[in-house]
PDB file of C-alpha atoms in Angstrom:
ATOM      1  CA  UNK L   1     -25.808   1.300  -1.084  1.00 46.00           C
ATOM      2  CA  UNK L   2     -26.446   0.782  -4.747  1.00 64.00           C
ATOM      3  CA  UNK L   3     -26.796  -2.616  -6.334  1.00 83.00           C
ATOM      4  CA  UNK L   4     -23.855  -4.880  -6.983  1.00 92.00           C
ATOM      5  CA  UNK L   5     -23.571  -6.013 -10.580  1.00 95.00           C
ATOM      6  CA  UNK L   6     -21.746  -9.224 -11.485  1.00 95.00           C
ATOM      7  CA  UNK L   7     -20.601  -9.373 -15.106  1.00 95.00           C
ATOM      8  CA  UNK L   8     -19.064 -12.849 -14.821  1.00 94.00           C
ATOM      9  CA  UNK L   9     -15.509 -11.679 -14.290  1.00 96.00           C
ATOM     10  CA  UNK L  10     -16.029  -8.338 -12.540  1.00 98.00           C
ATOM     11  CA  UNK L  11     -18.166  -7.035  -9.693  1.00 98.00           C
ATOM     12  CA  UNK L  12     -19.288  -3.436 -10.338  1.00 97.00           C
ATOM     13  CA  UNK L  13     -20.706  -0.956  -7.857  1.00 95.00           C
ATOM     14  CA  UNK L  14     -21.905   2.498  -9.007  1.00 94.00           C
ATOM     15  CA  UNK L  15     -21.913   5.490  -6.639  1.00 92.00           C
ATOM     16  CA  UNK L  16     -22.341   9.137  -7.570  1.00 91.00           C
ATOM     17  CA  UNK L  17     -22.152   8.199 -11.245  1.00 93.00           C
ATOM     18  CA  UNK L  18     -18.736   6.485 -10.848  1.00 95.00           C
ATOM     19  CA  UNK L  19     -18.013   2.780 -11.004  1.00 96.00           C
ATOM     20  CA  UNK L  20     -15.792   0.924  -8.553  1.00 97.00           C
ATOM     21  CA  UNK L  21     -15.001  -2.652  -9.484  1.00 98.00           C
ATOM     22  CA  UNK L  22     -13.330  -5.887  -8.418  1.00 98.00           C
ATOM     23  CA  UNK L  23     -11.907  -8.175 -11.116  1.00 98.00           C
ATOM     24  CA  UNK L  24     -12.123 -11.820 -10.196  1.00 98.00           C
ATOM     25  CA  UNK L  25     -11.808 -15.423 -11.353  1.00 97.00           C
ATOM     26  CA  UNK L  26     -13.861 -18.283 -10.035  1.00 96.00           C
ATOM     27  CA  UNK L  27     -12.914 -21.944  -9.799  1.00 95.00           C
ATOM     28  CA  UNK L  28     -15.279 -24.441  -8.142  1.00 94.00           C
ATOM     29  CA  UNK L  29     -15.996 -22.986  -4.664  1.00 96.00           C
ATOM     30  CA  UNK L  30     -13.312 -20.294  -4.663  1.00 97.00           C
ATOM     31  CA  UNK L  31     -13.375 -16.643  -5.729  1.00 97.00           C
ATOM     32  CA  UNK L  32      -9.939 -15.138  -6.616  1.00 98.00           C
ATOM     33  CA  UNK L  33     -10.072 -11.343  -6.333  1.00 98.00           C
ATOM     34  CA  UNK L  34      -7.362 -10.067  -8.668  1.00 98.00           C
ATOM     35  CA  UNK L  35      -7.838  -6.317  -8.543  1.00 98.00           C
ATOM     36  CA  UNK L  36     -10.003  -3.755  -6.777  1.00 98.00           C
ATOM     37  CA  UNK L  37     -10.384  -0.266  -8.224  1.00 97.00           C
ATOM     38  CA  UNK L  38     -12.238   2.954  -7.312  1.00 96.00           C
ATOM     39  CA  UNK L  39     -12.079   6.027  -9.523  1.00 97.00           C
ATOM     40  CA  UNK L  40     -10.353   9.149  -8.158  1.00 96.00           C
ATOM     41  CA  UNK L  41     -13.571  11.003  -7.205  1.00 95.00           C
ATOM     42  CA  UNK L  42     -14.581   8.079  -4.872  1.00 95.00           C
ATOM     43  CA  UNK L  43     -11.166   7.529  -3.229  1.00 93.00           C
ATOM     44  CA  UNK L  44     -11.164   8.242   0.459  1.00 93.00           C
ATOM     45  CA  UNK L  45     -14.975   7.914   0.706  1.00 95.00           C
ATOM     46  CA  UNK L  46     -15.049   4.236   1.656  1.00 94.00           C
ATOM     47  CA  UNK L  47     -16.296   3.158  -1.807  1.00 95.00           C
ATOM     48  CA  UNK L  48     -13.791   0.313  -2.101  1.00 96.00           C
ATOM     49  CA  UNK L  49     -14.775  -0.970   1.362  1.00 96.00           C
ATOM     50  CA  UNK L  50     -18.458  -0.881   0.450  1.00 96.00           C
ATOM     51  CA  UNK L  51     -17.658  -2.761  -2.718  1.00 97.00           C
ATOM     52  CA  UNK L  52     -15.662  -5.436  -0.804  1.00 97.00           C
ATOM     53  CA  UNK L  53     -18.465  -5.800   1.719  1.00 97.00           C
ATOM     54  CA  UNK L  54     -20.974  -6.460  -1.071  1.00 96.00           C
ATOM     55  CA  UNK L  55     -18.591  -8.876  -2.811  1.00 97.00           C
ATOM     56  CA  UNK L  56     -17.924 -10.785   0.448  1.00 97.00           C
ATOM     57  CA  UNK L  57     -21.641 -10.943   1.223  1.00 97.00           C
ATOM     58  CA  UNK L  58     -22.330 -12.322  -2.262  1.00 96.00           C
ATOM     59  CA  UNK L  59     -19.537 -14.921  -1.820  1.00 97.00           C
ATOM     60  CA  UNK L  60     -21.051 -15.997   1.466  1.00 97.00           C
ATOM     61  CA  UNK L  61     -24.516 -16.338  -0.072  1.00 96.00           C
ATOM     62  CA  UNK L  62     -23.052 -18.547  -2.822  1.00 96.00           C
ATOM     63  CA  UNK L  63     -21.011 -20.648  -0.352  1.00 97.00           C
ATOM     64  CA  UNK L  64     -17.677 -19.491  -1.808  1.00 98.00           C
ATOM     65  CA  UNK L  65     -14.299 -18.962  -0.176  1.00 98.00           C
ATOM     66  CA  UNK L  66     -12.200 -15.939  -1.189  1.00 98.00           C
ATOM     67  CA  UNK L  67      -8.527 -15.948  -2.133  1.00 98.00           C
ATOM     68  CA  UNK L  68      -7.442 -12.309  -2.392  1.00 98.00           C
ATOM     69  CA  UNK L  69      -4.660 -11.683  -4.874  1.00 98.00           C
ATOM     70  CA  UNK L  70      -5.120  -7.896  -4.688  1.00 97.00           C
ATOM     71  CA  UNK L  71      -3.343  -6.312  -1.759  1.00 97.00           C
ATOM     72  CA  UNK L  72      -6.338  -4.073  -0.906  1.00 97.00           C
ATOM     73  CA  UNK L  73      -8.761  -7.032  -0.900  1.00 98.00           C
ATOM     74  CA  UNK L  74      -6.361  -9.047   1.329  1.00 98.00           C
ATOM     75  CA  UNK L  75      -5.990  -6.188   3.803  1.00 97.00           C
ATOM     76  CA  UNK L  76      -9.771  -5.472   3.866  1.00 97.00           C
ATOM     77  CA  UNK L  77     -10.562  -9.141   4.542  1.00 97.00           C
ATOM     78  CA  UNK L  78      -7.956  -9.393   7.288  1.00 96.00           C
ATOM     79  CA  UNK L  79      -9.527  -6.402   9.030  1.00 97.00           C
ATOM     80  CA  UNK L  80     -13.077  -7.650   8.619  1.00 97.00           C
ATOM     81  CA  UNK L  81     -14.483  -9.429  11.692  1.00 96.00           C
ATOM     82  CA  UNK L  82     -17.603 -10.367   9.690  1.00 97.00           C
ATOM     83  CA  UNK L  83     -15.949 -11.810   6.570  1.00 97.00           C
ATOM     84  CA  UNK L  84     -12.420 -12.891   7.617  1.00 96.00           C
ATOM     85  CA  UNK L  85     -13.628 -16.522   7.792  1.00 97.00           C
ATOM     86  CA  UNK L  86     -14.144 -16.560   4.022  1.00 97.00           C
ATOM     87  CA  UNK L  87     -10.428 -16.255   3.317  1.00 97.00           C
ATOM     88  CA  UNK L  88      -8.929 -19.474   1.914  1.00 91.00           C
TER      89      UNK L  88
END
């Protein structure tokens, strides 16, 4: 997995020369994930899931809870045994 980059309002993950990203807002101890995107060449490869896994792991390291606004992020977190506890 390539490195996760945090720009301050977006997490970015580059694979095969394409960037998947998750737009977010942060307030206190909560991360609001507004939108998750993977470019067409990465769709169906699991790129968005790898991005969400990296975002959730980073949130856990920082002691943050996640409020998913994006439908994909909400569904991914619901299905995740490892990170479901971060949803707030």
